[in-house]
Short mmCIF file of C-alpha atoms in Angstrom, two decimals:
data_model
loop_
_atom_site.label_atom_id
_atom_site.label_comp_id
_atom_site.label_asym_id
_atom_site.label_seq_id
_atom_site.Cartn_x
_atom_site.Cartn_y
_atom_site.Cartn_z
CA MET A 12 0.00 0.00 0.00
CA LYS A 13 1.39 3.38 -1.02
CA GLN A 14 1.97 5.99 1.63
CA THR A 15 0.81 9.53 0.90
CA HIS A 16 3.22 12.36 1.62
CA ASP A 17 0.92 15.36 2.00
CA THR A 18 1.58 15.13 5.77
CA PRO A 19 5.14 13.91 6.35
CA GLN A 20 5.94 12.08 9.55
CA SER A 21 9.58 13.18 9.68
CA ASP A 22 11.32 16.52 9.21
CA PRO A 23 12.10 16.49 5.48
CA SER A 24 13.78 19.21 3.49
CA PRO A 25 11.09 21.75 2.42
CA VAL A 26 12.63 21.96 -1.05
CA TYR A 27 12.32 18.26 -1.80
CA PRO A 28 9.28 17.53 -4.06
CA ALA A 29 8.54 14.23 -2.36
CA TYR A 30 7.18 16.04 0.69
CA TRP A 31 5.14 18.78 -0.98
CA SER A 32 1.38 18.86 -0.72
CA THR A 33 -0.57 19.44 -3.92
CA ASP A 34 -0.99 23.12 -3.01
CA GLU A 35 2.76 23.44 -2.38
CA LEU A 36 3.44 21.74 -5.70
CA VAL A 37 1.33 24.31 -7.57
CA GLU A 38 2.96 27.17 -5.63
CA LYS A 39 6.47 25.90 -6.45
CA TRP A 40 5.45 25.41 -10.07
CA ILE A 41 4.24 29.01 -10.41
CA ASP A 42 7.58 30.16 -8.93
CA LEU A 43 9.30 27.99 -11.50
CA LEU A 44 7.38 29.65 -14.34
CA HIS A 45 8.49 33.08 -13.09
CA SER A 46 12.11 31.91 -13.01
CA ILE A 47 12.05 30.44 -16.52
CA LEU A 48 10.37 33.56 -17.95
CA ASN A 49 13.02 35.75 -16.32
CA GLU A 50 15.85 33.57 -17.61
CA GLU A 51 14.40 33.58 -21.11
CA LYS A 52 13.75 37.36 -20.89
CA SER A 53 10.27 36.53 -22.18
CA CYS A 54 7.41 39.03 -22.23
CA ILE A 55 4.82 36.24 -22.04
CA PRO A 56 2.55 36.70 -18.99
CA VAL A 57 2.91 34.03 -16.30
CA LYS A 58 -0.81 33.31 -16.44
CA ARG A 59 -0.52 32.64 -20.19
CA ALA A 60 2.25 30.09 -19.69
CA GLN A 61 0.32 28.55 -16.79
CA ARG A 62 -2.83 28.08 -18.85
CA GLN A 63 -0.91 26.46 -21.70
CA VAL A 64 0.70 23.90 -19.40
CA GLU A 65 -2.62 23.20 -17.64
CA ARG A 66 -4.09 22.08 -20.96
CA GLU A 67 -1.56 19.23 -21.17
CA SER A 68 -2.84 15.79 -20.20
CA LEU A 69 0.47 15.03 -18.48
CA TYR A 70 0.04 18.05 -16.19
CA GLN A 71 -3.50 17.00 -15.33
CA GLU A 72 -2.33 13.45 -14.57
CA ILE A 73 0.46 14.72 -12.27
CA ILE A 74 -1.93 16.94 -10.30
CA LEU A 75 -4.55 14.19 -10.04
CA ARG A 76 -2.14 11.47 -8.91
CA TRP A 77 0.17 13.62 -6.76
CA PRO A 78 -1.42 12.85 -3.34
CA ASN A 79 -0.88 9.09 -3.88
CA MET A 80 2.54 9.14 -5.53
CA ASP A 81 5.57 7.69 -3.78
CA PRO A 82 8.74 9.86 -3.47
CA ASP A 83 10.32 8.60 -6.69
CA GLU A 84 7.13 9.19 -8.64
CA ARG A 85 6.84 12.70 -7.25
CA LEU A 86 10.39 13.52 -8.23
CA ALA A 87 9.73 12.21 -11.75
CA GLY A 88 6.48 14.19 -11.85
CA TRP A 89 8.29 17.39 -10.84
CA LYS A 90 10.89 16.85 -13.57
CA ASN A 91 8.07 16.40 -16.06
CA LEU A 92 6.52 19.69 -14.90
CA ILE A 93 9.83 21.44 -15.46
CA GLY A 94 9.97 20.04 -18.99
CA LEU A 95 6.37 21.04 -19.74
CA SER A 96 7.00 24.56 -18.44
CA GLU A 97 10.17 25.09 -20.45
CA SER A 98 8.44 23.80 -23.58
CA ALA A 99 5.38 26.05 -23.11
CA ILE A 100 7.52 29.16 -22.72
CA ARG A 101 9.89 28.39 -25.59
CA ASN A 102 7.16 27.09 -27.90
CA VAL A 103 4.17 29.33 -27.34
CA LEU A 104 0.91 27.96 -28.69
CA PRO A 105 -0.28 30.58 -31.24
CA ALA A 106 -3.85 30.56 -29.96
CA CYS A 107 -5.88 32.07 -27.15
CA VAL A 108 -5.93 29.84 -24.06
CA ALA A 109 -8.32 32.16 -22.15
CA CYS A 110 -5.70 33.21 -19.59
CA GLY A 111 -7.48 36.54 -19.01
CA GLU A 112 -4.35 38.67 -19.35
CA CYS A 113 -5.84 40.92 -22.04
CA CYS A 114 -9.10 41.19 -20.09
CA ARG A 115 -7.33 42.37 -16.94
CA GLN A 116 -5.30 45.02 -18.78
CA GLY A 117 -8.31 46.91 -20.13
CA SER A 118 -11.60 46.68 -22.00
CA PRO A 119 -11.79 46.54 -25.80
CA THR A 120 -12.46 49.42 -28.17
CA LEU A 121 -15.14 48.56 -30.72
CA HIS A 122 -14.74 48.53 -34.51
CA VAL A 123 -17.37 48.93 -37.22
CA GLU A 124 -17.47 45.15 -37.61
CA ASP A 125 -18.74 44.92 -34.00
CA LEU A 126 -21.94 46.83 -34.78
CA GLU A 127 -23.75 43.57 -35.51
CA LEU A 128 -23.01 42.36 -31.96
CA LEU A 129 -24.79 45.45 -30.60
CA GLN A 130 -27.73 45.13 -32.97
CA GLU A 131 -28.22 41.49 -32.01
CA GLY A 132 -28.02 42.28 -28.30
CA LYS A 133 -24.87 40.21 -27.76
CA ILE A 134 -23.28 43.23 -26.05
CA PRO A 135 -25.73 45.34 -23.98
CA TRP A 136 -25.62 49.06 -24.78
CA LYS A 137 -25.61 49.94 -21.09
CA GLU A 138 -22.11 48.43 -20.75
CA LEU A 139 -20.68 50.79 -23.40
CA TYR A 140 -19.35 54.32 -23.16
CA THR A 141 -17.95 56.90 -25.57
CA LEU A 142 -14.51 58.47 -25.46
CA ARG A 143 -14.94 61.73 -27.33
CA LYS A 144 -12.58 63.48 -29.68
CA GLY A 145 -9.84 65.34 -27.83
CA GLU A 146 -10.06 63.29 -24.62
CA PRO A 147 -6.84 61.91 -23.13
CA VAL A 148 -6.47 58.12 -23.22
CA ARG A 149 -3.74 55.63 -22.43
CA SER A 150 -2.70 53.55 -25.41
CA PRO A 151 -2.05 49.83 -24.83
CA PHE A 152 0.96 50.17 -27.12
CA GLN A 153 2.79 53.06 -25.40
CA GLU A 154 3.14 54.57 -21.96
CA GLU A 155 2.20 58.24 -22.38
CA LEU A 156 -1.30 59.68 -22.62
CA LEU A 157 -2.67 60.48 -26.07
CA LEU A 158 -5.37 62.91 -27.19
CA LEU A 159 -7.94 61.16 -29.36
CA SER A 160 -8.15 62.45 -32.91
CA GLU A 161 -11.59 60.86 -33.27
CA GLU A 162 -14.10 59.28 -30.92
CA ARG A 163 -14.05 55.68 -29.71
CA ILE A 164 -16.68 53.35 -28.28
CA LYS A 165 -15.52 51.08 -25.47
CA ILE A 166 -16.87 48.38 -23.21
CA ARG A 167 -16.71 49.72 -19.68
CA GLU A 168 -14.23 48.60 -17.06
CA LYS A 169 -15.07 47.52 -13.53
CA SER A 170 -15.14 50.35 -11.02
CA GLY A 171 -11.67 51.21 -9.73
CA SER A 172 -10.05 48.67 -12.01
CA THR A 173 -8.72 48.20 -15.54
CA GLU A 174 -10.52 44.85 -15.82
CA CYS A 175 -13.09 44.49 -18.58
CA PHE A 176 -16.64 44.41 -17.23
CA PHE A 177 -17.27 41.04 -18.88
CA TYR A 178 -14.27 39.32 -17.30
CA ASN A 179 -15.30 37.02 -14.46
CA ASN A 180 -12.31 36.96 -12.13
CA VAL A 181 -13.75 34.07 -10.11
CA SER A 182 -14.02 31.63 -13.02
CA GLU A 183 -11.25 33.58 -14.84
CA ARG A 184 -13.34 33.48 -18.00
CA CYS A 185 -14.94 35.98 -20.38
CA MET A 186 -18.73 36.09 -20.01
CA ILE A 187 -19.23 36.88 -23.72
CA TYR A 188 -16.33 34.87 -25.14
CA ALA A 189 -18.38 33.37 -27.97
CA HIS A 190 -19.48 36.88 -29.01
CA ARG A 191 -16.38 38.87 -28.08
CA PRO A 192 -15.49 41.99 -30.11
CA LEU A 193 -12.99 42.11 -32.94
CA GLN A 194 -10.20 43.53 -30.78
CA CYS A 195 -10.55 40.67 -28.30
CA ARG A 196 -10.27 38.17 -31.13
CA ALA A 197 -7.19 39.91 -32.52
CA GLN A 198 -5.35 40.37 -29.24
CA ALA A 199 -2.51 37.95 -28.55
CA CYS A 200 -0.64 38.48 -25.30
CA TRP A 201 2.34 36.65 -26.80
CA ASP A 202 2.42 38.79 -29.98
CA PRO A 203 1.30 42.47 -30.21
CA LYS A 204 1.34 42.56 -34.03
CA PRO A 205 -2.28 41.48 -34.76
CA ALA A 206 -3.72 44.06 -32.34
CA THR A 207 -1.40 46.74 -33.71
CA GLU A 208 -2.52 45.98 -37.25
CA LEU A 209 -6.15 46.19 -36.15
CA THR A 210 -5.74 49.88 -35.26
CA LYS A 211 -5.66 50.57 -39.03
CA THR A 212 -9.25 49.35 -39.46
CA PRO A 213 -12.29 51.66 -38.94
CA TYR A 214 -13.50 52.22 -35.39
CA LEU A 215 -17.15 52.21 -34.45
CA THR A 216 -18.66 55.62 -33.62
CA ARG A 217 -22.02 56.94 -32.49
CA THR A 218 -22.77 57.89 -36.10
CA GLU A 219 -22.98 54.19 -37.04
CA ILE A 220 -24.75 53.15 -33.85
CA PHE A 221 -27.49 55.81 -34.14
CA ASN A 222 -27.62 55.88 -37.92
CA GLY A 223 -30.99 57.25 -39.08
CA VAL A 224 -31.85 58.90 -35.75
CA ASP A 225 -31.07 62.37 -37.06
CA LEU A 226 -32.43 64.34 -34.12
CA LEU A 227 -30.29 62.43 -31.64
CA LEU A 228 -27.19 62.75 -33.81
CA HIS A 229 -27.79 66.51 -34.09
CA LEU A 230 -28.07 66.83 -30.30
CA ILE A 231 -24.93 64.71 -29.81
CA GLU A 232 -23.10 67.07 -32.16
CA GLU A 233 -24.42 70.06 -30.22
CA HIS A 234 -23.31 68.55 -26.91
CA ASP A 235 -19.85 67.90 -28.35
CA ARG A 236 -19.65 71.54 -29.51
CA ARG A 237 -20.84 73.15 -26.30
CA CYS A 238 -19.25 70.68 -23.88
CA SER A 239 -16.02 69.62 -25.52
CA PHE A 240 -13.11 68.31 -23.49
CA GLU A 241 -11.14 71.27 -24.87
CA ARG A 242 -13.46 73.65 -22.97
CA LEU A 243 -13.02 71.71 -19.74
CA HIS A 244 -9.25 71.62 -20.20
CA GLY A 245 -9.20 75.36 -20.85
CA ALA A 246 -11.18 76.06 -17.69
CA PHE A 247 -8.73 74.07 -15.58
CA GLU A 248 -5.79 75.80 -17.26
CA ARG A 249 -7.24 79.16 -16.22
CA LEU A 250 -7.84 77.78 -12.73
CA ARG A 251 -4.14 76.99 -12.52
CA GLU A 252 -3.08 80.34 -13.96
CA THR A 253 -5.32 82.30 -11.57
CA ARG A 254 -4.28 80.15 -8.59
CA GLY A 255 -7.85 79.07 -7.94
CA ASN A 256 -9.61 82.40 -8.45
CA SER A 257 -11.52 81.14 -11.51
CA VAL A 258 -13.04 78.16 -9.72
CA GLU A 259 -16.57 79.42 -10.45
CA GLU A 260 -15.93 79.03 -14.17
CA VAL A 261 -15.12 75.34 -13.66
CA LEU A 262 -18.14 74.76 -11.41
CA GLN A 263 -20.48 76.52 -13.83
CA LEU A 264 -19.16 74.42 -16.71
CA LEU A 265 -19.66 71.22 -14.72
CA SER A 266 -23.20 72.27 -13.82
CA TYR A 267 -24.01 73.26 -17.41
CA GLU A 268 -22.81 69.94 -18.86
CA ASP A 269 -24.64 67.96 -16.20
CA HIS A 270 -27.88 69.87 -16.90
CA PHE A 271 -27.45 69.50 -20.68
CA ARG A 272 -27.19 65.70 -20.60
CA SER A 273 -29.82 65.31 -17.87
CA PHE A 274 -32.37 67.51 -19.68
CA LEU A 275 -31.88 65.83 -23.06
CA GLY A 276 -31.92 62.41 -21.45
CA LYS A 277 -35.34 63.08 -19.95
CA GLN A 278 -36.73 64.74 -23.08
CA LEU A 279 -35.63 61.86 -25.32
CA ASN A 280 -36.34 59.09 -22.78
CA ILE A 281 -32.70 58.00 -22.79
CA PRO A 282 -32.11 55.53 -19.92
CA GLU A 283 -29.60 56.95 -17.46
CA GLU A 284 -27.51 53.79 -17.86
CA ASN A 285 -27.07 54.61 -21.58
CA GLU A 286 -26.05 58.26 -21.15
CA ARG A 287 -22.31 57.47 -21.14
CA LEU A 288 -22.72 55.91 -24.58
CA VAL A 289 -24.88 58.70 -25.98
CA PHE A 290 -23.03 61.71 -24.51
CA GLY A 291 -19.73 60.22 -23.36
CA ARG A 292 -18.22 60.59 -19.92
CA SER A 293 -19.58 63.49 -17.91
CA PHE A 294 -17.38 66.47 -17.05
CA SER A 295 -17.76 65.58 -13.36
CA GLU A 296 -16.40 62.11 -14.11
CA MET A 297 -13.33 63.60 -15.81
CA VAL A 298 -12.41 66.10 -13.08
CA PRO A 299 -9.89 63.66 -11.50
CA ILE A 300 -7.82 63.89 -14.69
CA PHE A 301 -6.86 67.38 -13.49
CA GLY A 302 -6.11 66.29 -9.91
CA PHE A 303 -9.43 67.41 -8.40
CA LYS A 304 -12.70 65.90 -7.28
CA VAL A 305 -16.20 67.27 -6.85
CA ILE A 306 -17.91 67.09 -3.48
CA VAL A 307 -21.67 67.63 -3.50
CA GLY A 308 -23.18 69.05 -0.32
CA THR A 309 -26.51 68.06 1.21
CA ASP A 310 -28.08 71.15 -0.39
CA GLY A 311 -26.81 70.15 -3.84
CA THR A 312 -24.01 72.74 -4.02
CA ARG A 313 -20.74 71.61 -5.51
CA CYS A 314 -17.25 72.15 -4.18
CA LEU A 315 -14.03 71.51 -6.09
CA VAL A 316 -11.16 70.18 -3.99
CA PRO A 317 -7.71 68.70 -4.74
CA GLU A 318 -7.86 64.91 -4.66
CA GLN A 319 -5.11 64.58 -2.05
CA ASN A 320 -7.14 66.56 0.51
CA GLU A 321 -9.39 63.86 1.94
CA PRO A 322 -12.09 65.08 4.35
CA GLU A 323 -11.77 64.07 8.00
#
């Protein structure tokens, strides 16, 4: 009868595989992946390498049988894991293994080809928002902020996170994988070229989404003209130049934009959850870009304060 080694009776060396529990085995294996990736100077995410190895039947057999293996079998199993790991990192499978790396780094920007997914209800409109022309964004291909030369439609991220809304971090799976947008299908965490090439194809805009609804498109254009990011940026520039003396200009602009979208939303029966798609992010939502936040009093009055000054 084989003796299990998840609970050793002696005082074995903690680095010897024969005495590791299954949890310790997985922990040591993840450490191994980090080491190999560092040695290879590879840009492949650890989770990507992990998922590729986990697909192997040999890996699954090792994990399943580990609790009942004798010391020699465990040592052989560990050596096999090392071989599988080195092979996965040096011979990357050119296919998505649903590791979630792309999903955790940010939500996708939609292209014209994705319009059908919206029309068929595969992607709910309430989970979309518009980045308008002139707004600052962070490109996935470079570090610095960029000002958009034209608008973009994006799936929203989870609050306080860069994770895509449709990424389930419990199951570590995409909730709309079968109907994921074009960018998601093009992204390859092991090779940036396909996603880079995709930036040359047409992006989806509100013009395509609301095609034929001329009144709404006219009002969107009017909102963009009266409440452009350029106007908000200019107001904050003057706030800096006047050392805070022009704060009323900023507050009035925030109030005006808020009233504009709220009034039109009610007049046109636009659900509040769809306003970020129709009109883009509100000015109040973008205030933190300039290092401030808006505090609304019990009487509805607004106060602009630097973000670092937290109230007691």
